XYZ file of N, CA, C and O in Angstrom:
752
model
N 35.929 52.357 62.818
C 34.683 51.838 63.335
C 34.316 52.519 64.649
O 33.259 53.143 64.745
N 35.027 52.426 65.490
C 35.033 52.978 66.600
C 35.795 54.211 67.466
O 35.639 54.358 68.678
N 36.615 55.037 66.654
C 37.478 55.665 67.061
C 36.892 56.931 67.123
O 35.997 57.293 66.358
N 37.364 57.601 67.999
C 37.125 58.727 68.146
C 38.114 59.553 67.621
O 39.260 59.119 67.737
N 37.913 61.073 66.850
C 38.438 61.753 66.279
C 38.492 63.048 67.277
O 37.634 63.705 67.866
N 40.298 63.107 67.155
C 39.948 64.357 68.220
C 40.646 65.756 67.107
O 41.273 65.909 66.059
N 40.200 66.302 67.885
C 40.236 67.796 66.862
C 41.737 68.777 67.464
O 42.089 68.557 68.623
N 42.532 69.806 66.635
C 43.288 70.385 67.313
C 43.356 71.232 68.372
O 44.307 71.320 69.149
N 42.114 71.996 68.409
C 41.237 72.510 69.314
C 41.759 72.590 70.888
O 42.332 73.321 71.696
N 40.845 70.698 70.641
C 40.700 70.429 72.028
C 41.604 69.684 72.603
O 41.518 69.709 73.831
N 42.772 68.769 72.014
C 44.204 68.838 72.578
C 43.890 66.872 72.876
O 42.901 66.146 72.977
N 45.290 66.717 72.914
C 45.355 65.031 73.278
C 44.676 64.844 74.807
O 43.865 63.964 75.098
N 45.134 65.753 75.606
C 44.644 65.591 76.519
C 43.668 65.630 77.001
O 43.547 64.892 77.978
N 42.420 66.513 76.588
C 41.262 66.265 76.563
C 40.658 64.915 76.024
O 39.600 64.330 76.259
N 41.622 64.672 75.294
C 41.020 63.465 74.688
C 41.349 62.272 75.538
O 40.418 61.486 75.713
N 42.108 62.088 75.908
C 42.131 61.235 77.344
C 41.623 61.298 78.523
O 41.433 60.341 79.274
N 41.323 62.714 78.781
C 40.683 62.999 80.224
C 38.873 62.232 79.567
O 38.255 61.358 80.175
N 38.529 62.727 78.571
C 37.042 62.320 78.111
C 36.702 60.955 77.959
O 35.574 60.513 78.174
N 38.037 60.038 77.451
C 38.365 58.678 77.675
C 38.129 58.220 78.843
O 37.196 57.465 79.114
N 39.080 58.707 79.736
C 38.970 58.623 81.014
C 37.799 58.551 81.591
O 37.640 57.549 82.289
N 36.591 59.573 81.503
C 35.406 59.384 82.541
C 34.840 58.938 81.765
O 33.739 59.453 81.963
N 34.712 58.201 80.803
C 33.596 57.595 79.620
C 33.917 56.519 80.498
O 32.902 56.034 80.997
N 35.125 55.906 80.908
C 35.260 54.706 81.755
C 35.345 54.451 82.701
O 35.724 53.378 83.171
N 34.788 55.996 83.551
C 34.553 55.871 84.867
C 32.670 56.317 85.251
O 32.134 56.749 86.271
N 32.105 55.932 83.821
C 30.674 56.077 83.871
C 30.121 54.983 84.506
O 29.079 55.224 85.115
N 30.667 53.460 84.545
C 29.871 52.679 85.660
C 30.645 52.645 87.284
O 30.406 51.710 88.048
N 31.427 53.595 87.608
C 31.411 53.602 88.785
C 30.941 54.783 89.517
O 30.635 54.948 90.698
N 30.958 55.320 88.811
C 30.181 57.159 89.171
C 28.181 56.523 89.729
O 27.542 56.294 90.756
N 28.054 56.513 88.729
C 26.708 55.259 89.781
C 26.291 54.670 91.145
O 25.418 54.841 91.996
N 27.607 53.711 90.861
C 27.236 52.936 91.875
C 27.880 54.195 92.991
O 27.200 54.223 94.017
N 28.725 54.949 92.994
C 29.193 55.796 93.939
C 28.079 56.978 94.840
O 28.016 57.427 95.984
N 27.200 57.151 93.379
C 26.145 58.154 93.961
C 25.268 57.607 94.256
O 24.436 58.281 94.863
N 24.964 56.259 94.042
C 23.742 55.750 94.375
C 24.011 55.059 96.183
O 23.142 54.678 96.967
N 25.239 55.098 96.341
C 25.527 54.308 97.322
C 25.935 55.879 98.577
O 25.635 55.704 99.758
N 26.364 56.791 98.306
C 26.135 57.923 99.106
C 24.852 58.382 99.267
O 24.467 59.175 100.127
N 23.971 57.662 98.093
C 22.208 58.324 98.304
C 21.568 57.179 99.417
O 20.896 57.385 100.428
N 21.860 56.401 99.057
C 21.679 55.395 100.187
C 22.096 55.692 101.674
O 21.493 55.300 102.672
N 23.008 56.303 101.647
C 23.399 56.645 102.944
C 22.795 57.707 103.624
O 22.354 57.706 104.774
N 22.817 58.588 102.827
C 22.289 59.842 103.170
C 20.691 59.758 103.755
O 20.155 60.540 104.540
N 20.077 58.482 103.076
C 18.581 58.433 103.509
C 18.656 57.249 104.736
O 17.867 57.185 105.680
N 19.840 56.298 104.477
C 19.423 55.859 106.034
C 20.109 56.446 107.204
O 20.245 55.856 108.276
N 20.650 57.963 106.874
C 21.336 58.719 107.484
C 19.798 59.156 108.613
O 19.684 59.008 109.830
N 18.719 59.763 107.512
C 17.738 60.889 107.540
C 16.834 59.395 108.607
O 16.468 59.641 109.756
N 16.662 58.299 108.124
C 15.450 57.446 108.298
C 16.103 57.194 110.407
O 15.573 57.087 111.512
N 17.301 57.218 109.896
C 18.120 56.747 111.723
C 17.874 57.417 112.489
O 17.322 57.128 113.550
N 18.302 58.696 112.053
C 17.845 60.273 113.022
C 17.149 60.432 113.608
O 17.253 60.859 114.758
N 15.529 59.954 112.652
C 14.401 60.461 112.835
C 14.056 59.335 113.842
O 13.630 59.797 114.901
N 14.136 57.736 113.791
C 14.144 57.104 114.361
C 14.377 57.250 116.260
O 13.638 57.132 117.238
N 15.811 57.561 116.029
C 16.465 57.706 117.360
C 15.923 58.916 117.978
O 16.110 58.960 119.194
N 15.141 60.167 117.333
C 14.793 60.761 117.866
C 13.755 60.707 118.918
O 13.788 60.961 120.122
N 12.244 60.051 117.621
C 11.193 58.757 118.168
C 11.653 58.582 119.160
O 11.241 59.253 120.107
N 12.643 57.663 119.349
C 12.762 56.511 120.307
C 12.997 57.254 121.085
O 12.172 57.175 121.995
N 13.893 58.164 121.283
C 14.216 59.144 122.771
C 12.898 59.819 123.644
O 12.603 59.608 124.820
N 12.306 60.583 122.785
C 11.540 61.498 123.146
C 10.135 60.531 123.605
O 9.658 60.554 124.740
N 9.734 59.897 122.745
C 8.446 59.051 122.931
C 8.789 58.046 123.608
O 8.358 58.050 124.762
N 9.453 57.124 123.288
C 9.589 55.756 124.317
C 11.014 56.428 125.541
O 10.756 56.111 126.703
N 11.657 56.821 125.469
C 12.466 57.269 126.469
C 13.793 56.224 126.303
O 14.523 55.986 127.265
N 14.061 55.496 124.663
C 14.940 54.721 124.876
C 15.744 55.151 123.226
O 15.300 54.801 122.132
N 16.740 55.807 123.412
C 17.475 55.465 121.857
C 18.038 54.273 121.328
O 18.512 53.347 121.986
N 17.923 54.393 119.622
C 18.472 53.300 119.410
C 19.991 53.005 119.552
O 20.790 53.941 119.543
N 20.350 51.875 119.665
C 21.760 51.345 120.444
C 22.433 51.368 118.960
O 22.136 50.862 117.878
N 23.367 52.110 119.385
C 24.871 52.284 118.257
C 24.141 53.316 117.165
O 24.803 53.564 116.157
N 23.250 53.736 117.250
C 22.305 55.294 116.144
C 23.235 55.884 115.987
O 23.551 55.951 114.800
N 24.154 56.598 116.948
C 25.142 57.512 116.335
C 26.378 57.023 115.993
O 27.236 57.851 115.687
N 26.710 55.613 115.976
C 27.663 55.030 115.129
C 27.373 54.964 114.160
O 27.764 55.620 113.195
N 26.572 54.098 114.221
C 25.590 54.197 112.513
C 25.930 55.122 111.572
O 26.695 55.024 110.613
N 25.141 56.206 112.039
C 24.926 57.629 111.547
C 26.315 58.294 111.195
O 26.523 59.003 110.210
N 27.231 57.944 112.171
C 28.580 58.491 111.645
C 29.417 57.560 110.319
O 30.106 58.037 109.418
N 29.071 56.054 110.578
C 29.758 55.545 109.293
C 28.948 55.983 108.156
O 29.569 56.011 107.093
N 27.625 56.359 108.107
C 27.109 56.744 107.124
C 27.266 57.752 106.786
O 26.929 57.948 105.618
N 27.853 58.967 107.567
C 28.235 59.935 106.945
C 29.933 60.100 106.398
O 30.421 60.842 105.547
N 30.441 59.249 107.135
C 31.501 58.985 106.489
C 31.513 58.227 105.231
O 32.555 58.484 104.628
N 30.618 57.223 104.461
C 30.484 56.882 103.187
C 29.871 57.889 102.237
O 30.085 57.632 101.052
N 28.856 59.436 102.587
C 28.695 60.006 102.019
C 29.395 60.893 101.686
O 29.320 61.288 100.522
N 30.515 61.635 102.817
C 31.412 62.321 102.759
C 32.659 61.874 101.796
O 33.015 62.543 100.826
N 33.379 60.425 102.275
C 34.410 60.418 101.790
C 33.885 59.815 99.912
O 34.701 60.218 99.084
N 33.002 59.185 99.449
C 32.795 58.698 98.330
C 32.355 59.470 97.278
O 32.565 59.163 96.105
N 31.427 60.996 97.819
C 31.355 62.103 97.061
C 32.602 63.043 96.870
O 32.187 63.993 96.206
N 33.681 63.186 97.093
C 34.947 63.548 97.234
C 35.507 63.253 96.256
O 35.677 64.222 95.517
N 36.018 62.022 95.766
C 36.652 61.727 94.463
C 35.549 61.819 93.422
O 35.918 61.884 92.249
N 34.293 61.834 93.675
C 33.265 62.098 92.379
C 33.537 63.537 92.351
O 34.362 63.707 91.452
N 33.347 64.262 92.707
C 33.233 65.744 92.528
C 34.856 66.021 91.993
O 35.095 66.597 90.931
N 35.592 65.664 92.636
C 37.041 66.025 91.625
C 37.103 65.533 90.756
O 37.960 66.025 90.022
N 36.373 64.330 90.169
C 36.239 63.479 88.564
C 35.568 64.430 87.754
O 35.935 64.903 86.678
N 34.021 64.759 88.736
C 33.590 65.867 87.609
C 33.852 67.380 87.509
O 33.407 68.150 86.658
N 34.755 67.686 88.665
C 35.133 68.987 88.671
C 34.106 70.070 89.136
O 34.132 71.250 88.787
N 33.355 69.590 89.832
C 32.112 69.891 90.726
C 32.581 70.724 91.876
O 31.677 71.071 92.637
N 34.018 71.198 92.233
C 34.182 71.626 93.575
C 33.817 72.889 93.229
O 33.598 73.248 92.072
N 33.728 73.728 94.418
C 33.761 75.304 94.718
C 34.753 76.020 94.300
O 35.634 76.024 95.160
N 35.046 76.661 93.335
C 36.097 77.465 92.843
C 36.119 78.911 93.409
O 34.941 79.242 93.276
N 36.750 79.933 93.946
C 36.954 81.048 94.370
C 37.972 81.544 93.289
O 39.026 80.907 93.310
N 37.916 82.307 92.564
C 38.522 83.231 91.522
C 39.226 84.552 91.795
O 38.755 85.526 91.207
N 40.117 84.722 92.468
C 40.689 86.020 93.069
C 41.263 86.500 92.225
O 40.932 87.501 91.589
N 42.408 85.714 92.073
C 43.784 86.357 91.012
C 43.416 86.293 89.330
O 43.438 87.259 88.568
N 43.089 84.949 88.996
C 42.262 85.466 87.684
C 42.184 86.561 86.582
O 42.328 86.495 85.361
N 41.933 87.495 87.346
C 42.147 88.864 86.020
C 43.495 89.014 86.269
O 44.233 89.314 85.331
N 43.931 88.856 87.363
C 45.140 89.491 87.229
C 46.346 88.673 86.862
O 47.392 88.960 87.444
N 46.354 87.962 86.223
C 47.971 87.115 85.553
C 47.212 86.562 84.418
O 45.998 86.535 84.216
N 48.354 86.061 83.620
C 47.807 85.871 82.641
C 47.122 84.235 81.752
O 47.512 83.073 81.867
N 46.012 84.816 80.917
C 45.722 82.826 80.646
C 46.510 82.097 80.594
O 46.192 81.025 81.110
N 47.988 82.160 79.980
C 48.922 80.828 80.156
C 49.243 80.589 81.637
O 49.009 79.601 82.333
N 49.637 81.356 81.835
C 50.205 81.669 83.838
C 48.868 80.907 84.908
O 49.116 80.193 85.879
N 47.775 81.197 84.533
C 46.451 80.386 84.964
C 46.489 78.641 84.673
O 46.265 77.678 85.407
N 46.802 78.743 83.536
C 46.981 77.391 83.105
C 47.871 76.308 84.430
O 47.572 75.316 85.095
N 49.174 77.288 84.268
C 49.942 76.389 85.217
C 49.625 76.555 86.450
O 50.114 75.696 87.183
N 49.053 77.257 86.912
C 48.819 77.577 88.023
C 47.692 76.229 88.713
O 47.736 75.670 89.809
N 46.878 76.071 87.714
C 45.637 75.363 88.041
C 46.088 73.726 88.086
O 45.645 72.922 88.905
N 47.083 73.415 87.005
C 48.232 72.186 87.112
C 48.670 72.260 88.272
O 48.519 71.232 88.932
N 49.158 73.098 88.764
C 49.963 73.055 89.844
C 49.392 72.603 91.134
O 49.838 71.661 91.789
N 48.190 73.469 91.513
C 46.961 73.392 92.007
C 46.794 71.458 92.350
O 47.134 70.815 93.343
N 46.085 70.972 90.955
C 46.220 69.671 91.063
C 46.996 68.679 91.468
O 46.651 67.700 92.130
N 48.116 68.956 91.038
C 49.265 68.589 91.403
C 49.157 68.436 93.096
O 48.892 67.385 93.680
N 49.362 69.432 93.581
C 49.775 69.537 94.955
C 48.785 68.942 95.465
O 49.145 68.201 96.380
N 47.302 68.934 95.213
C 46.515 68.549 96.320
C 46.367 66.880 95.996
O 45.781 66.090 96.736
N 46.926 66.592 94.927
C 47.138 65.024 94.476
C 48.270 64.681 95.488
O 48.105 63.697 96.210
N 49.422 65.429 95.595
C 49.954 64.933 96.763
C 49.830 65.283 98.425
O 50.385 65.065 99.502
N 49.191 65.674 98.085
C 48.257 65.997 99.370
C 47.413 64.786 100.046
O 47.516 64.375 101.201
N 46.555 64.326 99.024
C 45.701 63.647 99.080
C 46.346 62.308 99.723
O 46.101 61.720 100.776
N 47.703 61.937 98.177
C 48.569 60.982 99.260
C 48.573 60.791 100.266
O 48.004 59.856 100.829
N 49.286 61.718 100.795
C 49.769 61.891 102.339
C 48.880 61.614 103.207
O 49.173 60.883 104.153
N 48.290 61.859 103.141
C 46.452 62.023 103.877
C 46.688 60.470 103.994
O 47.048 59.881 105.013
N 46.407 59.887 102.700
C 45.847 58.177 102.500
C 47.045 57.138 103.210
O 46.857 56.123 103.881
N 48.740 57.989 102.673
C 49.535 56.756 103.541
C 48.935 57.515 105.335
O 48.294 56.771 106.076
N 49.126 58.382 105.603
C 48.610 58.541 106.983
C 47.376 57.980 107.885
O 47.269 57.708 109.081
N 46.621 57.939 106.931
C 45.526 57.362 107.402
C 45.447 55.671 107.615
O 45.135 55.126 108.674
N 45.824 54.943 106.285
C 46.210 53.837 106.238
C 47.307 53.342 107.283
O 47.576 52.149 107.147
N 47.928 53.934 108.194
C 49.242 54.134 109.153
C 48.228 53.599 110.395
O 48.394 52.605 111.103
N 47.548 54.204 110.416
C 46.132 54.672 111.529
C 45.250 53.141 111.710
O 44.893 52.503 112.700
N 45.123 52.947 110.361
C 43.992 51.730 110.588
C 44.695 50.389 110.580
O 44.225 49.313 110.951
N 46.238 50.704 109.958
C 47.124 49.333 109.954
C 46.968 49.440 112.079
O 46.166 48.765 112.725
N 47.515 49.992 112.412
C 47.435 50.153 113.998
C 46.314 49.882 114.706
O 46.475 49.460 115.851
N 45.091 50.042 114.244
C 43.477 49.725 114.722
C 43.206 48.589 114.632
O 42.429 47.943 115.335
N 43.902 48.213 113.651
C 43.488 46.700 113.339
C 44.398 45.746 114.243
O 43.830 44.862 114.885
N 46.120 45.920 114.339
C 46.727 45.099 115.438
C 46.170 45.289 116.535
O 45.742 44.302 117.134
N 46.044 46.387 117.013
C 45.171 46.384 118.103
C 43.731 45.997 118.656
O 43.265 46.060 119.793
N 43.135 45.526 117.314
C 41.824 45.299 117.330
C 40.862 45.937 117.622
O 39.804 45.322 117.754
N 40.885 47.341 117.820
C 40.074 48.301 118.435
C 38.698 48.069 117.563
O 38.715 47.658 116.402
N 37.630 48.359 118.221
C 36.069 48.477 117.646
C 35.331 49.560 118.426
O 35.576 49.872 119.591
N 34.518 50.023 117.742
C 33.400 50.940 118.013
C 32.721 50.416 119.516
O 32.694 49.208 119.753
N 32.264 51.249 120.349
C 31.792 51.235 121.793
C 31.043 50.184 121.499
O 31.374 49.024 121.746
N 29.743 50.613 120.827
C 28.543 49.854 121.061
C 28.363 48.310 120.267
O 28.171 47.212 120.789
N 28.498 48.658 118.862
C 27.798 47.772 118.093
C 29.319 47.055 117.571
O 29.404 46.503 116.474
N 30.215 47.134 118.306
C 31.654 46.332 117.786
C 32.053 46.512 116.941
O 33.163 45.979 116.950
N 31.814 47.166 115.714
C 32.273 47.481 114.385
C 33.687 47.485 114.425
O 33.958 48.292 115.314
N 34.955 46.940 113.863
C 36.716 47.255 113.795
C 36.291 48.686 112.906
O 35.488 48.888 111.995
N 37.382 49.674 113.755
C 37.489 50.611 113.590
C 38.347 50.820 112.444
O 38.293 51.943 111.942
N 39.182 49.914 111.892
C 39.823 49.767 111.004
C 39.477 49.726 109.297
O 40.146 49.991 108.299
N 38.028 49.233 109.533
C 37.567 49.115 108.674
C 36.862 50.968 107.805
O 36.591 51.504 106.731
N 36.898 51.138 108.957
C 36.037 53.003 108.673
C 37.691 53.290 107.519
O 37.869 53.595 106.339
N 38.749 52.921 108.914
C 39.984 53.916 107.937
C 40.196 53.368 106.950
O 40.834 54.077 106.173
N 39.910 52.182 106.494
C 40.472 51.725 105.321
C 39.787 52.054 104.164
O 40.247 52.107 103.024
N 38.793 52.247 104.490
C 37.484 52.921 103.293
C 37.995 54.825 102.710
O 38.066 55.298 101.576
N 38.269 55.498 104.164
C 38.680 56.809 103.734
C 40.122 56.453 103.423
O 40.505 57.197 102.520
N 41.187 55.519 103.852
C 41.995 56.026 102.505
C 42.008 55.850 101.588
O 42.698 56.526 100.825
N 41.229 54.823 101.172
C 40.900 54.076 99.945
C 40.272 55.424 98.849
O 40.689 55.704 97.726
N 39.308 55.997 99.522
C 38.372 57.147 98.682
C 39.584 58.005 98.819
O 40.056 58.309 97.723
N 40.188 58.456 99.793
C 41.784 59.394 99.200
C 42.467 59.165 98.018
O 42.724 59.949 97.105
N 42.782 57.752 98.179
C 43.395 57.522 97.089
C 42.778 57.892 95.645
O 43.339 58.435 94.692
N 41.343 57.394 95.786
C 40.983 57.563 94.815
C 40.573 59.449 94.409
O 40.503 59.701 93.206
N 40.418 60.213 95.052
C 40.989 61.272 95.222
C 42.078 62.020 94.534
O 42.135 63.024 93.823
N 42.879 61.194 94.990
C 44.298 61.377 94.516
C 44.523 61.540 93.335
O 44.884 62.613 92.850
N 44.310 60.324 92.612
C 44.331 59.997 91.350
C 43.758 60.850 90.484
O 44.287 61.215 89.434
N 42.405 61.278 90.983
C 41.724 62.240 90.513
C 42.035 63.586 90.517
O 41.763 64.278 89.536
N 42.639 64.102 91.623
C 43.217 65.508 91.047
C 44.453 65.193 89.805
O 44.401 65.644 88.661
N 45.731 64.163 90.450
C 46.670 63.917 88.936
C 46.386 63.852 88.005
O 46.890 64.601 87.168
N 45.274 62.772 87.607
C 45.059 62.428 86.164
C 44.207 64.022 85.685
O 44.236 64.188 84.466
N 43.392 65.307 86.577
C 42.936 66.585 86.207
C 44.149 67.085 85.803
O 44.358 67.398 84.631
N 45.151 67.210 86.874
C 46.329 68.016 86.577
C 47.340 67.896 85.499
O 48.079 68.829 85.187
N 47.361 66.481 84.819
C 47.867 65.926 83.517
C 46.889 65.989 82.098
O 47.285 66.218 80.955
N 45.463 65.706 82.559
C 44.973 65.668 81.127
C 44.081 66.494 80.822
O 43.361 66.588 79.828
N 44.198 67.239 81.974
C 42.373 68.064 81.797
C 43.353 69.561 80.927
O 43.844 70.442 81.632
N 43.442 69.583 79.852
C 44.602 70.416 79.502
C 43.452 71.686 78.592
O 43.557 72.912 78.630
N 42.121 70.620 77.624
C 41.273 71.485 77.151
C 40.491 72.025 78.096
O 39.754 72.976 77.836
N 40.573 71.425 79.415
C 39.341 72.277 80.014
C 39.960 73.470 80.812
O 39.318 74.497 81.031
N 41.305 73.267 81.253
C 42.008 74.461 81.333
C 41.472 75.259 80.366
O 40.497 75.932 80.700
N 42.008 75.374 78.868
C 42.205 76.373 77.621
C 40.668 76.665 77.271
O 40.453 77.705 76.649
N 39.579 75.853 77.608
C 38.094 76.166 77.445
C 38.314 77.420 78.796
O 38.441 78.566 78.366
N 38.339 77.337 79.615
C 38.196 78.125 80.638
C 38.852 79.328 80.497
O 38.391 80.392 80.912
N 40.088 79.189 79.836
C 41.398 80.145 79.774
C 40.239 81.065 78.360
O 39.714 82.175 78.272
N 40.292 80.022 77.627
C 39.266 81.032 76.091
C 38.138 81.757 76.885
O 37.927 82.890 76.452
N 37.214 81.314 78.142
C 36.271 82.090 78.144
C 36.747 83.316 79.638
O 36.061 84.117 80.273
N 37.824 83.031 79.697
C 38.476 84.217 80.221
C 38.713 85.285 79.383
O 38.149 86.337 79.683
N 39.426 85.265 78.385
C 39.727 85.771 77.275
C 38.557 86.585 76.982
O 38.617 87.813 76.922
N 37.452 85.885 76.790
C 36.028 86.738 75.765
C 36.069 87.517 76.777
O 36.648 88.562 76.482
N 35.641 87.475 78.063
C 35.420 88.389 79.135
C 36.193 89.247 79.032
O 35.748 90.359 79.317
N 37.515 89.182 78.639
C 38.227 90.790 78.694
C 37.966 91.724 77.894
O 37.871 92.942 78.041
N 37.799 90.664 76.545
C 37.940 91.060 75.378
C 36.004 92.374 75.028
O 35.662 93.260 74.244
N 35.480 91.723 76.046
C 33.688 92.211 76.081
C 33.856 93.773 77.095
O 32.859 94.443 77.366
């Protein structure tokens, strides 16, 4: 009734990685819609505080706090989207030179590491805001707990995280799609 048929082709693992973001289609949404949000009361604050400086001679109070947690929700929440969809900047050096299986692992590996990377980052950071918070520290102006900023970026690390592993474990056809259209290129 409902099953999906996967082909030899394209490998179990594709078939889980495709699983995978089929069920990360209602949070991919709310993720971009909520960095688009930011980004415009990023643009609407700016312009504001600018106003206010230049014409009335008064900025608005906490504008560049503001402006910074908002770029910190656009920054850190587009981060694990773009490694879900594999949206980052790729630089291709070595490529011709080793070979499609050797690429393969290479690009696992790749994932791998920056999945624990990412970790590290998140227990570190989380280290940071456990400490902000005993201490109670807040933002100059508008009091905000500073704790709260870190707990959001390790949170999007984490989720990060997850996202390069679960690439580096299942994304196995989109390796061998990539590895095949390496291949034609030599082969042309």
């Amino acid at each position: 009734m409902g099953s999906v048929m996967v082909s030899n082709k394209t490998g179990i693992g594709q078939h889980y990685w495709s699983l995978f973001q089929q069920g990360c289609c209602y949070v991919f949404p709310l993720m971009r819609w909520t960095s688009a949000v930011a980004l415009i009361g990023m643009m609407l604050l700016t312009v504001l505080d600018v106003l206010g400086r230049y014409l009335l001679g008064t900025p608005i109070l906490g504008g560049s706090e503001l402006t910074g947690f908002m770029l910190l929700v656009l920054v850190m929440l587009m981060l694990p989207l773009l490694v879900f969809k594999d949206d980052q900047i790729r630089v291709d050096l070595l490529t011709d030179a080793i070979s499609p299986a050797f690429a393969k692992w290479v690009e696992r590996g790749y994932s791998l590491g920056l999945s624990i990377g990412s970790i590290y980052l998140a227990m570190s950071v989380h280290k940071l805001a456990a400490r902000a918070d005993r201490k109670q520290l807040v933002t100059e102006y508008l009091e905000i707990p500073a704790s709260w900023a870190m707990y959001a970026i390790a949170f999007c690390l984490l989720l990060s995280a997850f996202a390069f592993l679960s690439r580096g474990i299942c994304s196995t056809a989109t390796l061998d799609s990539h590895v095949e259209s390496l291949e034609d290129e030599r082969h042309d």
